[in-house]
Short mmCIF file of C-alpha atoms in Angstrom, two decimals:
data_model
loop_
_atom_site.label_atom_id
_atom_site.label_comp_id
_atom_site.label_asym_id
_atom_site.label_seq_id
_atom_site.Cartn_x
_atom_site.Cartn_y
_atom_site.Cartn_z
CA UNK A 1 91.19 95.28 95.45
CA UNK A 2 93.90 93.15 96.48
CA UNK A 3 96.95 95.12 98.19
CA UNK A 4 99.90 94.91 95.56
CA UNK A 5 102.82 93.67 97.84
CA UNK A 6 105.40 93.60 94.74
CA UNK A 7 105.60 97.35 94.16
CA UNK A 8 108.25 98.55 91.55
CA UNK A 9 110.01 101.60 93.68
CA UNK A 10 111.95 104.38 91.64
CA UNK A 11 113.20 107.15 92.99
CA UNK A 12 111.69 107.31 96.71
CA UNK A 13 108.23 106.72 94.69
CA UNK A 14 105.98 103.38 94.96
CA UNK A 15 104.44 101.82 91.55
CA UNK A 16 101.89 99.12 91.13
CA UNK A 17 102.04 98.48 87.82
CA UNK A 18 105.17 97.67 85.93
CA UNK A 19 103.98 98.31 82.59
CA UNK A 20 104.88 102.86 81.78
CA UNK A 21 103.19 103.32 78.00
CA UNK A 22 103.93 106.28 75.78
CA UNK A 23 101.16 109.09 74.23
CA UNK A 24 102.40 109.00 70.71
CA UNK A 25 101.69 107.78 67.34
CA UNK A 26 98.15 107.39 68.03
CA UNK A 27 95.36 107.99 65.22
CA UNK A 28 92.93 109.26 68.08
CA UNK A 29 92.90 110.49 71.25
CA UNK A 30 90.38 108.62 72.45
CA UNK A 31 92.66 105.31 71.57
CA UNK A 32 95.07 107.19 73.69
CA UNK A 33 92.86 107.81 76.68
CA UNK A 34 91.41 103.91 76.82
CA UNK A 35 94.85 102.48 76.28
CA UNK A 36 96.06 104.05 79.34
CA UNK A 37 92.77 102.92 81.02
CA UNK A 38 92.88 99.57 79.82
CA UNK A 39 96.67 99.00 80.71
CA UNK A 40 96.17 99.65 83.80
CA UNK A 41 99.80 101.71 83.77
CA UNK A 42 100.55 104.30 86.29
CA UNK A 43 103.33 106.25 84.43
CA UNK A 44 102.55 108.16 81.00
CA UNK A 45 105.66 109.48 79.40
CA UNK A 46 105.23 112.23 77.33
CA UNK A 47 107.58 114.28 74.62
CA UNK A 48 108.25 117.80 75.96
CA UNK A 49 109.00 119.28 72.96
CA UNK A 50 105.29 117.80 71.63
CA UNK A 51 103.82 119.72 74.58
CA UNK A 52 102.53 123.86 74.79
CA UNK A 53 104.29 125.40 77.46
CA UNK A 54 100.84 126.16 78.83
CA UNK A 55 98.66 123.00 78.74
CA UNK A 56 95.55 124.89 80.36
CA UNK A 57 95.46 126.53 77.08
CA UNK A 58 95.61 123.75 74.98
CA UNK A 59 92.75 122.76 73.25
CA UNK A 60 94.25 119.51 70.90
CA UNK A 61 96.34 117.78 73.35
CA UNK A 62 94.14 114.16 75.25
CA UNK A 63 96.60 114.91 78.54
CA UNK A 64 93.78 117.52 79.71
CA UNK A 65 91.53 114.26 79.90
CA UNK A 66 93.26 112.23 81.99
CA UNK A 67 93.34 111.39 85.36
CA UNK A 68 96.69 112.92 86.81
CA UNK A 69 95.70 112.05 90.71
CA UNK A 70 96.06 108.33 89.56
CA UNK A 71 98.75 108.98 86.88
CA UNK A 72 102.46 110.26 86.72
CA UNK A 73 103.89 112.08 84.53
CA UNK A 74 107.21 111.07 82.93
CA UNK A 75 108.09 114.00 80.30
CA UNK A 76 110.81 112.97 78.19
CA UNK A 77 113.63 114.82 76.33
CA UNK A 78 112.93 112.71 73.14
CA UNK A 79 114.39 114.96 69.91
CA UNK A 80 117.11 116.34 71.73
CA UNK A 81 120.66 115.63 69.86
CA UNK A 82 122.92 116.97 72.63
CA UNK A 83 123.15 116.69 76.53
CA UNK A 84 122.91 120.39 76.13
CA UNK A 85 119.58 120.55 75.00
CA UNK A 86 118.22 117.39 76.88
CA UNK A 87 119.22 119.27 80.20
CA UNK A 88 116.58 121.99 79.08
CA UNK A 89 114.42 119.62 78.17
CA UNK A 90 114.25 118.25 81.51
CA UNK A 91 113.55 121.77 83.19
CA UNK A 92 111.09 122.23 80.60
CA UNK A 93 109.05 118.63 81.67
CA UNK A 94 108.91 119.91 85.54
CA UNK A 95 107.31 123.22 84.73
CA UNK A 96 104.47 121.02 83.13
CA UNK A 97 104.48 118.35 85.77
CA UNK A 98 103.97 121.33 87.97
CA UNK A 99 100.84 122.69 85.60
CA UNK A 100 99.17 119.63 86.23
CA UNK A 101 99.70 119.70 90.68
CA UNK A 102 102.59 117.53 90.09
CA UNK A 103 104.90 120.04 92.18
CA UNK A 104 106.98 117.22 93.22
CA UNK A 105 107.72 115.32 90.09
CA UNK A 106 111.31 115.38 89.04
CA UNK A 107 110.91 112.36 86.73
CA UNK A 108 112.44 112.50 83.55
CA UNK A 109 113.20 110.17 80.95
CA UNK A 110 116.31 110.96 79.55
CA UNK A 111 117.09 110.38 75.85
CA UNK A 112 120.06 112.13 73.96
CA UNK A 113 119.83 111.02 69.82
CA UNK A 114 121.88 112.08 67.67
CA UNK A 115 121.51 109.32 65.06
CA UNK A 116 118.61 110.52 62.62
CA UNK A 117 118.19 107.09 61.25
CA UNK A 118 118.44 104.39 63.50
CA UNK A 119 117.71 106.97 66.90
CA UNK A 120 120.06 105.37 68.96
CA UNK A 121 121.13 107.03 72.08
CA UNK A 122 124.38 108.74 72.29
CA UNK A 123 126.26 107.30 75.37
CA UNK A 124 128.37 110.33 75.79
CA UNK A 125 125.55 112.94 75.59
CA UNK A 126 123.82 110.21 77.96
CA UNK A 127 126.42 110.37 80.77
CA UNK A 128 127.14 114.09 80.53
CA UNK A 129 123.50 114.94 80.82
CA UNK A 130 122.68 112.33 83.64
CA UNK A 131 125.46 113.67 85.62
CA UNK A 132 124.19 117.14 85.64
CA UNK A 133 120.70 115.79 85.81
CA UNK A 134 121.42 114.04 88.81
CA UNK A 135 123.08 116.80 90.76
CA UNK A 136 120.15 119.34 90.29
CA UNK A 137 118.09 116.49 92.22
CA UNK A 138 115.90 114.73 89.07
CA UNK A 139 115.08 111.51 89.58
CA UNK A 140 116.89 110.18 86.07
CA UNK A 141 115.74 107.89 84.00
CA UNK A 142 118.18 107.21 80.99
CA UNK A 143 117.67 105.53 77.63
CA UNK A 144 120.56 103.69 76.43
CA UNK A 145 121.56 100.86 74.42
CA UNK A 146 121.77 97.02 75.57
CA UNK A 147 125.25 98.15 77.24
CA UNK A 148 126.03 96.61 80.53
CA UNK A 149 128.78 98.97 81.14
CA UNK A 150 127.48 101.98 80.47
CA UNK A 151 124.35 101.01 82.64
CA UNK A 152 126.79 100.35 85.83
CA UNK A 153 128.09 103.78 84.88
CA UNK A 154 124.94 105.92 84.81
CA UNK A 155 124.17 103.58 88.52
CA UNK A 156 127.41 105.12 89.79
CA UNK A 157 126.24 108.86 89.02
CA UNK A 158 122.76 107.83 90.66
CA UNK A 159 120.26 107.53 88.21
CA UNK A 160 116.97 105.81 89.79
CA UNK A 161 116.67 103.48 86.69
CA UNK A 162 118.42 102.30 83.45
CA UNK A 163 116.74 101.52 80.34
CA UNK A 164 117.96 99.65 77.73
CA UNK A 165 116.27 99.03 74.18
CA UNK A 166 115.48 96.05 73.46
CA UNK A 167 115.44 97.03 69.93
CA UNK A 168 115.51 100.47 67.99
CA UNK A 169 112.65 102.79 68.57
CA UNK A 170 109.38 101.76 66.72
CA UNK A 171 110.49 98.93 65.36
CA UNK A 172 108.66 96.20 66.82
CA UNK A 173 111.99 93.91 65.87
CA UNK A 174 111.15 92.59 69.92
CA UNK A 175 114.20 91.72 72.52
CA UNK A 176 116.98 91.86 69.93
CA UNK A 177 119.69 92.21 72.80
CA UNK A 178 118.90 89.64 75.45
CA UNK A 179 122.07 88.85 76.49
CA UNK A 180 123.41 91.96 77.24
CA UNK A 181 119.87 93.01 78.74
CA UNK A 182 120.09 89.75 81.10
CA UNK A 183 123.37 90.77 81.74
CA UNK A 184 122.41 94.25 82.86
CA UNK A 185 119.62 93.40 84.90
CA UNK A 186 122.34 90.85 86.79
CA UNK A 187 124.55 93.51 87.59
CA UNK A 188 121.79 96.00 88.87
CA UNK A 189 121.03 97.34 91.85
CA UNK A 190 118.26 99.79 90.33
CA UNK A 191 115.84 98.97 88.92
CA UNK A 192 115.74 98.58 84.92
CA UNK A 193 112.99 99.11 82.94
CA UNK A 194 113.34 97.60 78.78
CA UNK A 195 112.52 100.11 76.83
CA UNK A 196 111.69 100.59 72.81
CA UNK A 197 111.10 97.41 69.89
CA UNK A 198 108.52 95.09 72.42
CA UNK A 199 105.65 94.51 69.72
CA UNK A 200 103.82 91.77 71.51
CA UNK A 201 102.55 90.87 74.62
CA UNK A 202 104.62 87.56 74.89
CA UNK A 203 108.08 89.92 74.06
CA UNK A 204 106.76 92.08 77.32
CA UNK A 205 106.46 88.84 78.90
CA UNK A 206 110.14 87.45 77.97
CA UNK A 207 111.40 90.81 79.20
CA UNK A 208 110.12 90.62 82.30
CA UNK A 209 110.54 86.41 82.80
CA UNK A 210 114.20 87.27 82.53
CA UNK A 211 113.60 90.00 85.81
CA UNK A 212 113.42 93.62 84.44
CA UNK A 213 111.68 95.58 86.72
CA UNK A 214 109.09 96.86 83.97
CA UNK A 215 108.38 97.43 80.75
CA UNK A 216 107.97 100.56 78.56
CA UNK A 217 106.13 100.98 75.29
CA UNK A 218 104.39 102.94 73.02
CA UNK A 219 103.81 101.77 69.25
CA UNK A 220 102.93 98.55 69.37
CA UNK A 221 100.02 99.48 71.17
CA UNK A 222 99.30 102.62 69.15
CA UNK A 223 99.89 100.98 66.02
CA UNK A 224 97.80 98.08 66.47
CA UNK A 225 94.54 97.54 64.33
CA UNK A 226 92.63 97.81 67.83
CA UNK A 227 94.65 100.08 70.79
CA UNK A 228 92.79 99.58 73.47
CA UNK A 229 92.68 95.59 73.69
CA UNK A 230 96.14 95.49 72.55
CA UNK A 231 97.08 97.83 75.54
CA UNK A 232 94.85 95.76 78.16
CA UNK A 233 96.85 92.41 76.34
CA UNK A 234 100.08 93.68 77.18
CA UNK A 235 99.19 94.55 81.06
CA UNK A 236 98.47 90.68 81.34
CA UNK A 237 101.88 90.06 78.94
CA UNK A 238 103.85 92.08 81.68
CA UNK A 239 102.13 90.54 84.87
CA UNK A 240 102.50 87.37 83.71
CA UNK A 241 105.91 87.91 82.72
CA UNK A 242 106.73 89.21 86.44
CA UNK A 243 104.80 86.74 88.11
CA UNK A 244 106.36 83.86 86.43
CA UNK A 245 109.77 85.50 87.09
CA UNK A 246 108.78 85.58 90.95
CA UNK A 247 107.53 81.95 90.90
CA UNK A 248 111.10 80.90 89.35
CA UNK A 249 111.17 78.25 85.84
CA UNK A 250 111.42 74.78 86.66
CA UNK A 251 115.04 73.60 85.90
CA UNK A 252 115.83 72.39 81.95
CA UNK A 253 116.96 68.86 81.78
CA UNK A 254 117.79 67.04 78.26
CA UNK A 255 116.10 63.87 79.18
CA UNK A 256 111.93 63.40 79.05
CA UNK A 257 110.59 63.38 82.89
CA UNK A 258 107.30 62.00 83.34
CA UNK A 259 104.81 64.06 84.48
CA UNK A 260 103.37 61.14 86.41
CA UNK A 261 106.11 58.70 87.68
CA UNK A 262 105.07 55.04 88.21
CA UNK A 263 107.37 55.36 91.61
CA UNK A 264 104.75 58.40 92.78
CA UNK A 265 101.54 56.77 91.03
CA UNK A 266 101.79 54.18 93.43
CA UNK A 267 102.52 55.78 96.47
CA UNK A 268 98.92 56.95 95.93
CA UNK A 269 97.44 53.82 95.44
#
C-alpha cells in the first residue's frame, strides 16, 4: 500500500482517511459492518446513550464485530439537551472506549440539542461544555452551526476540531451554508470536519474541494437503497474532493480559452 503522506492529525492522533461515518439508522448490522469496510473510514462515532454500559455483555449491538485495532472510537453525546448532561456523556464514552483497549481515547464528539425539531446545536450549552471538556484533557470535538465566530471561539478554549453542519441532521438538504463554512475553514487553524445534511458523494466532494479537513456522515449512507456501495462511493467522493483541493482549480475567466491555441499548435509543428 502506498504510504498516505496527507494525514488528517486531531488531537496528537494521525488519520488516513478523511471520511468518520456514523452507526445509526441502519436496517442491518451487517449494512453497518460493510459500510465501514467499504469506506475505508478510520473513525466510527457512536451515540453513548444507544450503548450498554457493558458492551461484553451485549448481544444486539454490530460494535462487538468490528475491528477496533484498525478503528477509533468517537462516542458522541448526541440526545443530550444541556452542557450538563453532555459532560456525563463524555465520561460515559471513555469508560467504553476503555472496554474495547481503547485506554487512551479521549475523543468525543460533542453535541448539546436542545431544539427537538430542527436538532440544532445550542451554542451556549456548546461553549460551556467544551470549556469544561477541554480542561479535564478530552480531545473535543464540537458540533455547531455554520458560525464562523463561534468556531474561532471553541479554537480559543482548545478544541482539536470544529464541525459545522452543513445542513440539519438527516436531512440530506447537502452544503446549505457554504459561505459561512468557507469562511470557517479560512479562519482555522484546526482542523474542521463538515458534519450532518451531505447526501451524495459529489456534496462530500464540494465540502472537501473548498478545504475541510474531512467529512462526517451517517444517513445518507444508511439510508440508501444499497449501504455498502453507497459508503465505498462516498470514500472516492471525499478523496477526490481532497485531492482536487490539493491540486488547486484552474483560475475562472469569462472569456472561452482554447484548449488548443493555434500560437502552441504550431510550436509543435
Amino acid at each position: 500500500m502506498k504510504e498516505n503522506f496527507d494525514r488528517l492529525k486531531i488531537g496528537d492522533k494521525f488519520f488516513n482517511s478523511r471520511l468518520m461515518l456514523g452507526t445509526g439508522k441502519y436496517k442491518k448490522s451487517v449494512d453497518a459492518i460493510n459500510s465501514i469496510k467499504n469506506s475505508e473510514c478510520e473513525i466510527v462515532t457512536v451515540a453513548v446513550r444507544r450503548l450498554p454500559t457493558n458492551l461484553k455483555n451485549d448481544n444486539i449491538s454490530f460494535l462487538n464485530d468490528l475491528d477496533w485495532k484498525k478503528l477509533w472510537l468517537l462516542p458522541n453525546t448526541a440526545g443530550s439537551q444541556t452542557a450538563e448532561e453532555a459532560i456525563r456523556m463524555a465520561f460515559l464514552g471513555h469508560e467504553l472506549a476503555c472496554q474495547i483497549g481503547q485506554e487512551n481515547n479521549f475523543f468525543v464528539k460533542l453535541e448539546v440539542i436542545s431544539d427537538p425539531k430542527y436538532l440544532l446545536p445550542d451554542p451556549i450549552g456548546t461553549l460551556k461544555a467544551a470549556e469544561f471538556l477541554v480542561k479535564k484533557g478530552f480531545t473535543v470535538l464540537p458540533y455547531i452551526n455554520a458560525d464562523p465566530i463561534l468556531a474561532l471561539h471553541l479554537e480559543d478554549l482548545g478544541c482539536a476540531t470544529v464541525m459545522p453542519l452543513g445542513s440539519p441532521i438527516g436531512s440530506g438538504q447537502g452544503l446549505n451554508n457554504l459561505a459561512n463554512i468557507q469562511i470557517i475553514i479560512e479562519n482555522a487553524t484546526i482542523p474542521v470536519i463538515v458534519d450532518a445534511g451531505i447526501g451524495t458523494p459529489s456534496e462530500a466532494t464540494i465540502a472537501m474541494e473548498l478545504g475541510a479537513d474531512g467529512v462526517l456522515l451517517n444517513t445518507a449512507v444508511a439510508q440508501s437503497k444499497n449501504p455498502g456501495q453507497m459508503a465505498y462511493a462516498m470514500n472516492l467522493g471525499v478523496q477526490a474532493g481532497r485531492l482536487a483541493y490539493l491540486a488547486g482549480r484552474m483560475e475562472k475567466k469569462y472569456y472561452a480559452n482554447p484548449s488548443s491555441p493555434l500560437n502552441q499548435i504550431s510550436k509543435l509543428l
